[in-house]
Amino acid sequence: MRSLKQLANWYFSRSALPYWTILILDCLFVVFAGLLAFTVHHGSEHTLDVIGQVCLTMVVFLICFVIAFRLFHTYDGVIRYSSFTDLLRIGGAVVTATLLIAVIMMTAGPNSWLAAFGYADIILMALFVVAFMWTVRVWVKTIFETTSKRSNTRKAYILGIKTGGVALAKSIRSSADSPFTLAGFVTSDPDMENRMLMGMKVHPFSNDLPEIMKRNKVNTLIVSPLKMDELRESEELVNSLVEAGIKILVMPHAKEWDGKSDLRLADLHPVNVEDLLPREKIEVDMQAAADLLHGNVVMITGAAGSIGSEMVRQIATYSPSRLVLVDQAETPMHDIRLMMKNRWPDIQAETIVADIADRKVMERIFEEYKPEYVFHAAAYKHVPMMEDNPYEAVVNNVDGTRVIADLAVKYGTKKFVMVSTDKAVNPTNVMGCSKRICEIYVQSLDKAIKEGEVKGVTQFVTTRFGNVLGSNGSVIPIFEEQIRKGGPITVTHPDIIRFFMLIPEACKLVIEAGTMGKGGEIYVFDMGNPVKIADLAKRMIKLSGAKNIEIKFTGLRDGEKLYEEVLNDEEITLPTFHPKIKVAKVREYEFDAVATEIDTLVNEASTNDDMQIVAAMKRIVPEFKSQHSKYQVLDKK
């Protein structure tokens, strides 16, 4: 007795009705529908006269329906979360059961006791069953949605009335724990304004929107991923919405929606300045890269950094046979190890903490794994730090690159892709110059291989781009932290501008350019329009909703340019297979001469004399002219 009571408690304390309860309810619908159909067609008096035969017939029909319900799993779902798919299952089950009954009746013949029911009765019964089962599910779902929303849910409008907007609306309505209640839609299409969609009114995306939302007590605007360009072009309206206290939620940058898959509410985040920076979506055909990398051993240096870690994620999707991941940062590398274990357990991933300038360690790695493709993203990148530590810039950036490049040739790497920077263009600081020297070395080495001066098969490709949004130490995270602390936001100069690109987009271009290149090229990326950093700071303050945040100008830092070089100037670049990727026209160097000069530079670095080190760098890169730096005196000699 006690065990029966425990079983009953277990069933009825669940958050959903037990499946057998739903099955019994559906069976009752079948019996009632059969009796109703027979009565409608033959009248109540005749039904009472043959009620025994009708009931026996209904037992057979019910068995057919139970078989169909089992085949289509109509009772497995939770009624209050019923979807269109559940309704289709019901339709399929009823059609199957009806066909099964028809087959039984034809087999039994016109003189059997089943003949009380005609085919018209069966069809009418099937229609009643579908109507009853659909109505109850839709009714329960509607009641649940209108009565069970928590008091802390937020009323939300959705910007977008087509695929993306409808997908978001369905997610809100179908999610058991949705923090939102769908209150309406927003569109810029004048033909759709004030119409109804999914039972909700469609409002205009105009300057009146903040007032409309305030009047209707709607405090959230969710933006379809297909409407981000429209949002970026509406700066004044966005500012008005923020000032009205309305939260604007968007999908993450990295989520490139295919227009078919589900949109998860958990992926939404408050709009930030990165979302609103003007940019064109970069289309990249990655199939050729996938064909090359699939099943091969790929090494990524700097694998724990902003660029390196994103390259790990992207390259892992192409199923290389092994990933050899190298970085000096222990804790971030541990995070990479866990990521690979959880997301790509089938890929052999070697996470190695090592210094790329340590030739013995790196030779052991190359000898053991023999990578076929190397993506070299390891480098010290912060301009002020390298201005104060030119020794590290030479040892890590220059000599580290030389070590990796030489070993790639020695162990037969097919392709070596080096990640460079726009700061290597007419460098004004030590960091930019160190990267330019790296470019010169790998380009001259590629030339020497092609001309037969160096024995090897490796193709060396260089990729240059500017600042990436959200990278470690980039300006946006710094500004966010300063706003959280109440200010001030520090900007070096009121006129300073920079080019920006998203990390995933930059990495896609690196992979495509690297795999498509034939060796010797220096690819530069079209970064779009430059952004004034002071305007960026003002926009971030507005979006944060913070008040009285001061912008303080601190002066240019050592080695910092006011304006970055334009990378896609037609006079210094040539077009390629991709409109966003061009080839830089640069002077070619002889490998023997470059190797000798780098030997001298590395020897100078061992002196730890900053002036001697930088002077040696300037001899290799004559266009290196220091700005706002103690090394300017070297340019006057």
mmCIF file of N, CA and C in Angstrom, residues 426-546:
data_model
loop_
_atom_site.group_PDB
_atom_site.id
_atom_site.type_symbol
_atom_site.label_atom_id
_atom_site.label_comp_id
_atom_site.label_asym_id
_atom_site.label_seq_id
_atom_site.Cartn_x
_atom_site.Cartn_y
_atom_site.Cartn_z
ATOM 1 N N ASN A 426 55.076 51.548 -42.382
ATOM 2 C CA ASN A 426 55.812 52.760 -41.992
ATOM 3 C C ASN A 426 55.822 52.904 -40.470
ATOM 4 N N PRO A 427 56.436 51.953 -39.764
ATOM 5 C CA PRO A 427 56.310 51.890 -38.298
ATOM 6 C C PRO A 427 56.830 53.136 -37.600
ATOM 7 N N THR A 428 56.138 53.468 -36.499
ATOM 8 C CA THR A 428 56.562 54.601 -35.669
ATOM 9 C C THR A 428 56.883 54.142 -34.255
ATOM 10 N N ASN A 429 56.916 52.840 -34.041
ATOM 11 C CA ASN A 429 57.184 52.314 -32.710
ATOM 12 C C ASN A 429 57.915 50.985 -32.818
ATOM 13 N N VAL A 430 58.467 50.550 -31.705
ATOM 14 C CA VAL A 430 59.289 49.337 -31.669
ATOM 15 C C VAL A 430 58.458 48.103 -32.021
ATOM 16 N N MET A 431 57.239 48.041 -31.477
ATOM 17 C CA MET A 431 56.408 46.879 -31.762
ATOM 18 C C MET A 431 56.142 46.753 -33.255
ATOM 19 N N GLY A 432 55.710 47.835 -33.888
ATOM 20 C CA GLY A 432 55.424 47.803 -35.320
ATOM 21 C C GLY A 432 56.648 47.453 -36.137
ATOM 22 N N CYS A 433 57.793 47.976 -35.745
ATOM 23 C CA CYS A 433 59.030 47.670 -36.474
ATOM 24 C C CYS A 433 59.409 46.204 -36.318
ATOM 25 N N SER A 434 59.219 45.660 -35.112
ATOM 26 C CA SER A 434 59.563 44.246 -34.901
ATOM 27 C C SER A 434 58.715 43.352 -35.800
ATOM 28 N N LYS A 435 57.466 43.706 -35.987
ATOM 29 C CA LYS A 435 56.595 42.915 -36.862
ATOM 30 C C LYS A 435 56.980 43.102 -38.333
ATOM 31 N N ARG A 436 57.431 44.289 -38.691
ATOM 32 C CA ARG A 436 57.883 44.502 -40.065
ATOM 33 C C ARG A 436 59.126 43.660 -40.344
ATOM 34 N N ILE A 437 60.005 43.542 -39.378
ATOM 35 C CA ILE A 437 61.196 42.703 -39.557
ATOM 36 C C ILE A 437 60.777 41.239 -39.723
ATOM 37 N N CYS A 438 59.779 40.819 -38.969
ATOM 38 C CA CYS A 438 59.263 39.446 -39.129
ATOM 39 C C CYS A 438 58.749 39.247 -40.554
ATOM 40 N N GLU A 439 58.014 40.227 -41.061
ATOM 41 C CA GLU A 439 57.497 40.146 -42.429
ATOM 42 C C GLU A 439 58.638 40.001 -43.426
ATOM 43 N N ILE A 440 59.657 40.835 -43.245
ATOM 44 C CA ILE A 440 60.805 40.810 -44.161
ATOM 45 C C ILE A 440 61.478 39.443 -44.139
ATOM 46 N N TYR A 441 61.632 38.880 -42.945
ATOM 47 C CA TYR A 441 62.340 37.597 -42.836
ATOM 48 C C TYR A 441 61.576 36.486 -43.553
ATOM 49 N N VAL A 442 60.261 36.328 -43.238
ATOM 50 C CA VAL A 442 59.529 35.205 -43.836
ATOM 51 C C VAL A 442 59.342 35.408 -45.339
ATOM 52 N N GLN A 443 59.205 36.669 -45.763
ATOM 53 C CA GLN A 443 59.038 36.914 -47.200
ATOM 54 C C GLN A 443 60.337 36.610 -47.950
ATOM 55 N N SER A 444 61.469 37.023 -47.388
ATOM 56 C CA SER A 444 62.746 36.752 -48.048
ATOM 57 C C SER A 444 63.073 35.255 -48.015
ATOM 58 N N LEU A 445 62.658 34.559 -46.944
ATOM 59 C CA LEU A 445 62.866 33.117 -46.865
ATOM 60 C C LEU A 445 62.040 32.391 -47.921
ATOM 61 N N ASP A 446 60.803 32.850 -48.121
ATOM 62 C CA ASP A 446 59.961 32.257 -49.166
ATOM 63 C C ASP A 446 60.602 32.448 -50.540
ATOM 64 N N LYS A 447 61.136 33.649 -50.772
ATOM 65 C CA LYS A 447 61.789 33.958 -52.048
ATOM 66 C C LYS A 447 63.016 33.064 -52.257
ATOM 67 N N ALA A 448 63.785 32.849 -51.179
ATOM 68 C CA ALA A 448 64.985 32.023 -51.271
ATOM 69 C C ALA A 448 64.638 30.566 -51.585
ATOM 70 N N ILE A 449 63.537 30.081 -51.027
ATOM 71 C CA ILE A 449 63.096 28.704 -51.314
ATOM 72 C C ILE A 449 62.696 28.583 -52.779
ATOM 73 N N LYS A 450 61.923 29.550 -53.270
ATOM 74 C CA LYS A 450 61.467 29.498 -54.662
ATOM 75 C C LYS A 450 62.638 29.583 -55.650
ATOM 76 N N GLU A 451 63.680 30.321 -55.278
ATOM 77 C CA GLU A 451 64.840 30.487 -56.166
ATOM 78 C C GLU A 451 65.886 29.405 -55.961
ATOM 79 N N GLY A 452 65.641 28.458 -55.063
ATOM 80 C CA GLY A 452 66.544 27.337 -54.857
ATOM 81 C C GLY A 452 67.732 27.629 -53.972
ATOM 82 N N GLU A 453 67.759 28.798 -53.346
ATOM 83 C CA GLU A 453 68.871 29.138 -52.460
ATOM 84 C C GLU A 453 68.749 28.432 -51.110
ATOM 85 N N VAL A 454 67.525 28.136 -50.715
ATOM 86 C CA VAL A 454 67.253 27.402 -49.479
ATOM 87 C C VAL A 454 66.421 26.189 -49.855
ATOM 88 N N LYS A 455 66.798 25.033 -49.350
ATOM 89 C CA LYS A 455 66.084 23.807 -49.669
ATOM 90 C C LYS A 455 64.859 23.683 -48.770
ATOM 91 N N GLY A 456 63.686 23.574 -49.398
ATOM 92 C CA GLY A 456 62.459 23.443 -48.625
ATOM 93 C C GLY A 456 61.233 23.536 -49.507
ATOM 94 N N VAL A 457 60.071 23.288 -48.900
ATOM 95 C CA VAL A 457 58.808 23.323 -49.652
ATOM 96 C C VAL A 457 57.811 24.306 -49.029
ATOM 97 N N THR A 458 58.174 24.916 -47.931
ATOM 98 C CA THR A 458 57.225 25.749 -47.186
ATOM 99 C C THR A 458 56.894 27.034 -47.933
ATOM 100 N N GLN A 459 55.585 27.357 -47.958
ATOM 101 C CA GLN A 459 55.120 28.638 -48.500
ATOM 102 C C GLN A 459 54.806 29.560 -47.332
ATOM 103 N N PHE A 460 55.379 30.762 -47.366
ATOM 104 C CA PHE A 460 55.194 31.720 -46.278
ATOM 105 C C PHE A 460 54.231 32.822 -46.716
ATOM 106 N N VAL A 461 53.190 33.014 -45.930
ATOM 107 C CA VAL A 461 52.173 34.022 -46.217
ATOM 108 C C VAL A 461 52.009 34.907 -44.984
ATOM 109 N N THR A 462 51.910 36.218 -45.214
ATOM 110 C CA THR A 462 51.732 37.168 -44.114
ATOM 111 C C THR A 462 50.372 37.844 -44.238
ATOM 112 N N THR A 463 49.702 38.057 -43.108
ATOM 113 C CA THR A 463 48.418 38.765 -43.099
ATOM 114 C C THR A 463 48.512 39.955 -42.152
ATOM 115 N N ARG A 464 48.066 41.104 -42.643
ATOM 116 C CA ARG A 464 48.073 42.335 -41.829
ATOM 117 C C ARG A 464 46.650 42.822 -41.603
ATOM 118 N N PHE A 465 46.355 43.230 -40.391
ATOM 119 C CA PHE A 465 45.090 43.922 -40.143
ATOM 120 C C PHE A 465 45.251 44.825 -38.927
ATOM 121 N N GLY A 466 44.225 45.648 -38.681
ATOM 122 C CA GLY A 466 44.297 46.627 -37.600
ATOM 123 C C GLY A 466 43.760 46.098 -36.284
ATOM 124 N N ASN A 467 43.151 46.982 -35.518
ATOM 125 C CA ASN A 467 42.652 46.623 -34.193
ATOM 126 C C ASN A 467 41.448 45.691 -34.302
ATOM 127 N N VAL A 468 41.394 44.720 -33.396
ATOM 128 C CA VAL A 468 40.246 43.823 -33.359
ATOM 129 C C VAL A 468 39.430 44.103 -32.103
ATOM 130 N N LEU A 469 38.112 44.134 -32.291
ATOM 131 C CA LEU A 469 37.221 44.461 -31.190
ATOM 132 C C LEU A 469 37.228 43.370 -30.134
ATOM 133 N N GLY A 470 37.395 43.777 -28.881
ATOM 134 C CA GLY A 470 37.305 42.820 -27.785
ATOM 135 C C GLY A 470 38.576 42.059 -27.494
ATOM 136 N N SER A 471 39.671 42.373 -28.198
ATOM 137 C CA SER A 471 40.905 41.653 -27.925
ATOM 138 C C SER A 471 41.490 42.104 -26.591
ATOM 139 N N ASN A 472 42.379 41.275 -26.067
ATOM 140 C CA ASN A 472 42.977 41.572 -24.768
ATOM 141 C C ASN A 472 43.690 42.920 -24.815
ATOM 142 N N GLY A 473 43.318 43.818 -23.904
ATOM 143 C CA GLY A 473 43.975 45.110 -23.824
ATOM 144 C C GLY A 473 43.470 46.126 -24.813
ATOM 145 N N SER A 474 42.433 45.798 -25.606
ATOM 146 C CA SER A 474 41.927 46.765 -26.575
ATOM 147 C C SER A 474 41.146 47.853 -25.857
ATOM 148 N N VAL A 475 40.846 48.925 -26.587
ATOM 149 C CA VAL A 475 40.331 50.137 -25.968
ATOM 150 C C VAL A 475 38.924 49.950 -25.389
ATOM 151 N N ILE A 476 38.098 49.132 -25.999
ATOM 152 C CA ILE A 476 36.705 49.027 -25.551
ATOM 153 C C ILE A 476 36.593 48.405 -24.151
ATOM 154 N N PRO A 477 37.247 47.265 -23.868
ATOM 155 C CA PRO A 477 37.187 46.758 -22.485
ATOM 156 C C PRO A 477 37.732 47.751 -21.459
ATOM 157 N N ILE A 478 38.751 48.519 -21.842
ATOM 158 C CA ILE A 478 39.311 49.521 -20.928
ATOM 159 C C ILE A 478 38.275 50.600 -20.629
ATOM 160 N N PHE A 479 37.603 51.088 -21.683
ATOM 161 C CA PHE A 479 36.565 52.106 -21.488
ATOM 162 C C PHE A 479 35.416 51.566 -20.628
ATOM 163 N N GLU A 480 35.023 50.308 -20.854
ATOM 164 C CA GLU A 480 33.937 49.721 -20.065
ATOM 165 C C GLU A 480 34.285 49.700 -18.577
ATOM 166 N N GLU A 481 35.517 49.336 -18.287
ATOM 167 C CA GLU A 481 35.953 49.306 -16.892
ATOM 168 C C GLU A 481 35.965 50.710 -16.295
ATOM 169 N N GLN A 482 36.416 51.684 -17.065
ATOM 170 C CA GLN A 482 36.445 53.063 -16.575
ATOM 171 C C GLN A 482 35.031 53.598 -16.323
ATOM 172 N N ILE A 483 34.081 53.234 -17.176
ATOM 173 C CA ILE A 483 32.691 53.658 -16.974
ATOM 174 C C ILE A 483 32.124 53.014 -15.720
ATOM 175 N N ARG A 484 32.426 51.731 -15.504
ATOM 176 C CA ARG A 484 31.944 51.048 -14.303
ATOM 177 C C ARG A 484 32.434 51.733 -13.030
ATOM 178 N N LYS A 485 33.634 52.281 -13.101
ATOM 179 C CA LYS A 485 34.222 52.948 -11.929
ATOM 180 C C LYS A 485 33.785 54.396 -11.801
ATOM 181 N N GLY A 486 32.947 54.859 -12.741
ATOM 182 C CA GLY A 486 32.456 56.228 -12.656
ATOM 183 C C GLY A 486 33.297 57.251 -13.396
ATOM 184 N N GLY A 487 34.263 56.782 -14.179
ATOM 185 C CA GLY A 487 35.091 57.681 -14.978
ATOM 186 C C GLY A 487 36.313 58.158 -14.227
ATOM 187 N N PRO A 488 37.129 58.998 -14.878
ATOM 188 C CA PRO A 488 36.932 59.462 -16.261
ATOM 189 C C PRO A 488 37.374 58.409 -17.282
ATOM 190 N N ILE A 489 36.897 58.580 -18.534
ATOM 191 C CA ILE A 489 37.416 57.802 -19.653
ATOM 192 C C ILE A 489 38.642 58.537 -20.183
ATOM 193 N N THR A 490 39.738 57.802 -20.324
ATOM 194 C CA THR A 490 40.978 58.432 -20.787
ATOM 195 C C THR A 490 41.202 58.133 -22.264
ATOM 196 N N VAL A 491 41.307 59.202 -23.046
ATOM 197 C CA VAL A 491 41.598 59.125 -24.478
ATOM 198 C C VAL A 491 42.873 59.917 -24.711
ATOM 199 N N THR A 492 43.771 59.360 -25.523
ATOM 200 C CA THR A 492 45.074 60.011 -25.659
ATOM 201 C C THR A 492 45.006 61.337 -26.405
ATOM 202 N N HIS A 493 44.107 61.443 -27.409
ATOM 203 C CA HIS A 493 44.063 62.664 -28.228
ATOM 204 C C HIS A 493 42.663 62.811 -28.812
ATOM 205 N N PRO A 494 42.128 64.045 -28.894
ATOM 206 C CA PRO A 494 40.761 64.220 -29.412
ATOM 207 C C PRO A 494 40.595 63.812 -30.877
ATOM 208 N N ASP A 495 41.688 63.775 -31.641
ATOM 209 C CA ASP A 495 41.579 63.467 -33.071
ATOM 210 C C ASP A 495 42.083 62.071 -33.444
ATOM 211 N N ILE A 496 42.456 61.265 -32.462
ATOM 212 C CA ILE A 496 43.027 59.969 -32.790
ATOM 213 C C ILE A 496 41.944 59.055 -33.380
ATOM 214 N N ILE A 497 42.291 58.342 -34.462
ATOM 215 C CA ILE A 497 41.343 57.433 -35.107
ATOM 216 C C ILE A 497 41.980 56.060 -35.253
ATOM 217 N N ARG A 498 41.130 55.053 -35.347
ATOM 218 C CA ARG A 498 41.604 53.690 -35.523
ATOM 219 C C ARG A 498 40.624 52.911 -36.408
ATOM 220 N N PHE A 499 41.167 51.881 -37.077
ATOM 221 C CA PHE A 499 40.346 50.932 -37.821
ATOM 222 C C PHE A 499 40.023 49.756 -36.903
ATOM 223 N N PHE A 500 38.803 49.227 -37.037
ATOM 224 C CA PHE A 500 38.399 48.108 -36.184
ATOM 225 C C PHE A 500 37.809 46.971 -37.015
ATOM 226 N N MET A 501 37.972 45.756 -36.500
ATOM 227 C CA MET A 501 37.393 44.570 -37.115
ATOM 228 C C MET A 501 37.040 43.587 -36.002
ATOM 229 N N LEU A 502 36.021 42.763 -36.238
ATOM 230 C CA LEU A 502 35.654 41.741 -35.263
ATOM 231 C C LEU A 502 36.660 40.598 -35.295
ATOM 232 N N ILE A 503 36.922 40.009 -34.128
ATOM 233 C CA ILE A 503 37.893 38.912 -34.041
ATOM 234 C C ILE A 503 37.521 37.747 -34.958
ATOM 235 N N PRO A 504 36.267 37.259 -34.941
ATOM 236 C CA PRO A 504 35.943 36.125 -35.824
ATOM 237 C C PRO A 504 36.145 36.449 -37.297
ATOM 238 N N GLU A 505 35.794 37.682 -37.698
ATOM 239 C CA GLU A 505 35.965 38.066 -39.101
ATOM 240 C C GLU A 505 37.443 38.140 -39.469
ATOM 241 N N ALA A 506 38.246 38.722 -38.584
ATOM 242 C CA ALA A 506 39.679 38.814 -38.852
ATOM 243 C C ALA A 506 40.287 37.425 -39.003
ATOM 244 N N CYS A 507 39.875 36.501 -38.126
ATOM 245 C CA CYS A 507 40.440 35.152 -38.184
ATOM 246 C C CYS A 507 40.011 34.412 -39.437
ATOM 247 N N LYS A 508 38.777 34.613 -39.874
ATOM 248 C CA LYS A 508 38.322 33.993 -41.116
ATOM 249 C C LYS A 508 39.163 34.474 -42.297
ATOM 250 N N LEU A 509 39.441 35.779 -42.315
ATOM 251 C CA LEU A 509 40.253 36.323 -43.405
ATOM 252 C C LEU A 509 41.682 35.805 -43.330
ATOM 253 N N VAL A 510 42.213 35.645 -42.120
ATOM 254 C CA VAL A 510 43.566 35.096 -41.966
ATOM 255 C C VAL A 510 43.615 33.682 -42.537
ATOM 256 N N ILE A 511 42.621 32.872 -42.166
ATOM 257 C CA ILE A 511 42.612 31.478 -42.621
ATOM 258 C C ILE A 511 42.447 31.403 -44.135
ATOM 259 N N GLU A 512 41.513 32.212 -44.674
ATOM 260 C CA GLU A 512 41.301 32.153 -46.126
ATOM 261 C C GLU A 512 42.522 32.667 -46.883
ATOM 262 N N ALA A 513 43.056 33.832 -46.470
ATOM 263 C CA ALA A 513 44.224 34.387 -47.154
ATOM 264 C C ALA A 513 45.409 33.446 -47.029
ATOM 265 N N GLY A 514 45.578 32.891 -45.834
ATOM 266 C CA GLY A 514 46.722 32.010 -45.617
ATOM 267 C C GLY A 514 46.674 30.762 -46.464
ATOM 268 N N THR A 515 45.513 30.156 -46.538
ATOM 269 C CA THR A 515 45.417 28.908 -47.293
ATOM 270 C C THR A 515 45.371 29.152 -48.795
ATOM 271 N N MET A 516 44.869 30.315 -49.222
ATOM 272 C CA MET A 516 44.798 30.605 -50.657
ATOM 273 C C MET A 516 46.131 31.109 -51.224
ATOM 274 N N GLY A 517 46.944 31.718 -50.369
ATOM 275 C CA GLY A 517 48.205 32.286 -50.849
ATOM 276 C C GLY A 517 49.166 31.234 -51.384
ATOM 277 N N LYS A 518 49.990 31.645 -52.322
ATOM 278 C CA LYS A 518 50.965 30.739 -52.933
ATOM 279 C C LYS A 518 52.358 30.902 -52.331
ATOM 280 N N GLY A 519 52.483 31.847 -51.402
ATOM 281 C CA GLY A 519 53.783 32.079 -50.759
ATOM 282 C C GLY A 519 54.392 33.392 -51.189
ATOM 283 N N GLY A 520 54.913 34.136 -50.218
ATOM 284 C CA GLY A 520 55.580 35.402 -50.493
ATOM 285 C C GLY A 520 54.673 36.605 -50.392
ATOM 286 N N GLU A 521 53.357 36.408 -50.325
ATOM 287 C CA GLU A 521 52.443 37.543 -50.284
ATOM 288 C C GLU A 521 52.351 38.146 -48.876
ATOM 289 N N ILE A 522 52.096 39.443 -48.843
ATOM 290 C CA ILE A 522 51.690 40.113 -47.610
ATOM 291 C C ILE A 522 50.277 40.613 -47.866
ATOM 292 N N TYR A 523 49.311 39.927 -47.275
ATOM 293 C CA TYR A 523 47.916 40.288 -47.476
ATOM 294 C C TYR A 523 47.503 41.349 -46.456
ATOM 295 N N VAL A 524 46.755 42.343 -46.933
ATOM 296 C CA VAL A 524 46.212 43.369 -46.044
ATOM 297 C C VAL A 524 44.693 43.333 -46.157
ATOM 298 N N PHE A 525 44.025 43.605 -45.053
ATOM 299 C CA PHE A 525 42.572 43.501 -45.002
ATOM 300 C C PHE A 525 41.933 44.880 -45.054
ATOM 301 N N ASP A 526 40.842 44.972 -45.794
ATOM 302 C CA ASP A 526 40.058 46.204 -45.828
ATOM 303 C C ASP A 526 39.301 46.302 -44.501
ATOM 304 N N MET A 527 39.692 47.265 -43.684
ATOM 305 C CA MET A 527 39.118 47.384 -42.340
ATOM 306 C C MET A 527 37.884 48.288 -42.304
ATOM 307 N N GLY A 528 37.430 48.756 -43.471
ATOM 308 C CA GLY A 528 36.272 49.641 -43.492
ATOM 309 C C GLY A 528 36.662 51.067 -43.153
ATOM 310 N N ASN A 529 35.731 51.821 -42.591
ATOM 311 C CA ASN A 529 35.971 53.219 -42.256
ATOM 312 C C ASN A 529 36.589 53.356 -40.870
ATOM 313 N N PRO A 530 37.499 54.334 -40.714
ATOM 314 C CA PRO A 530 38.102 54.527 -39.388
ATOM 315 C C PRO A 530 37.103 55.129 -38.406
ATOM 316 N N VAL A 531 37.373 54.918 -37.127
ATOM 317 C CA VAL A 531 36.493 55.400 -36.068
ATOM 318 C C VAL A 531 37.282 56.347 -35.169
ATOM 319 N N LYS A 532 36.706 57.509 -34.881
ATOM 320 C CA LYS A 532 37.352 58.447 -33.954
ATOM 321 C C LYS A 532 37.142 57.934 -32.531
ATOM 322 N N ILE A 533 38.238 57.752 -31.812
ATOM 323 C CA ILE A 533 38.172 57.140 -30.481
ATOM 324 C C ILE A 533 37.359 57.993 -29.503
ATOM 325 N N ALA A 534 37.435 59.320 -29.625
ATOM 326 C CA ALA A 534 36.656 60.190 -28.736
ATOM 327 C C ALA A 534 35.156 59.980 -28.960
ATOM 328 N N ASP A 535 34.743 59.828 -30.236
ATOM 329 C CA ASP A 535 33.329 59.573 -30.530
ATOM 330 C C ASP A 535 32.911 58.208 -29.983
ATOM 331 N N LEU A 536 33.839 57.251 -30.055
ATOM 332 C CA LEU A 536 33.584 55.916 -29.510
ATOM 333 C C LEU A 536 33.306 56.013 -28.011
ATOM 334 N N ALA A 537 34.113 56.781 -27.320
ATOM 335 C CA ALA A 537 33.942 56.945 -25.868
ATOM 336 C C ALA A 537 32.593 57.592 -25.544
ATOM 337 N N LYS A 538 32.209 58.621 -26.310
ATOM 338 C CA LYS A 538 30.926 59.288 -26.078
ATOM 339 C C LYS A 538 29.761 58.325 -26.268
ATOM 340 N N ARG A 539 29.862 57.498 -27.301
ATOM 341 C CA ARG A 539 28.776 56.541 -27.584
ATOM 342 C C ARG A 539 28.677 55.508 -26.465
ATOM 343 N N MET A 540 29.806 55.055 -25.964
ATOM 344 C CA MET A 540 29.787 54.070 -24.882
ATOM 345 C C MET A 540 29.163 54.646 -23.618
ATOM 346 N N ILE A 541 29.422 55.914 -23.341
ATOM 347 C CA ILE A 541 28.830 56.553 -22.163
ATOM 348 C C ILE A 541 27.309 56.592 -22.305
ATOM 349 N N LYS A 542 26.825 56.963 -23.501
ATOM 350 C CA LYS A 542 25.385 57.028 -23.723
ATOM 351 C C LYS A 542 24.737 55.660 -23.575
ATOM 352 N N LEU A 543 25.357 54.639 -24.168
ATOM 353 C CA LEU A 543 24.785 53.298 -24.112
ATOM 354 C C LEU A 543 24.764 52.734 -22.696
ATOM 355 N N SER A 544 25.731 53.133 -21.903
ATOM 356 C CA SER A 544 25.795 52.628 -20.530
ATOM 357 C C SER A 544 24.708 53.213 -19.647
ATOM 358 N N GLY A 545 24.183 54.392 -20.051
ATOM 359 C CA GLY A 545 23.196 55.072 -19.225
ATOM 360 C C GLY A 545 23.803 55.825 -18.064
ATOM 361 N N ALA A 546 25.144 55.797 -17.965
ATOM 362 C CA ALA A 546 25.822 56.486 -16.859
ATOM 363 C C ALA A 546 25.749 58.004 -17.056
#
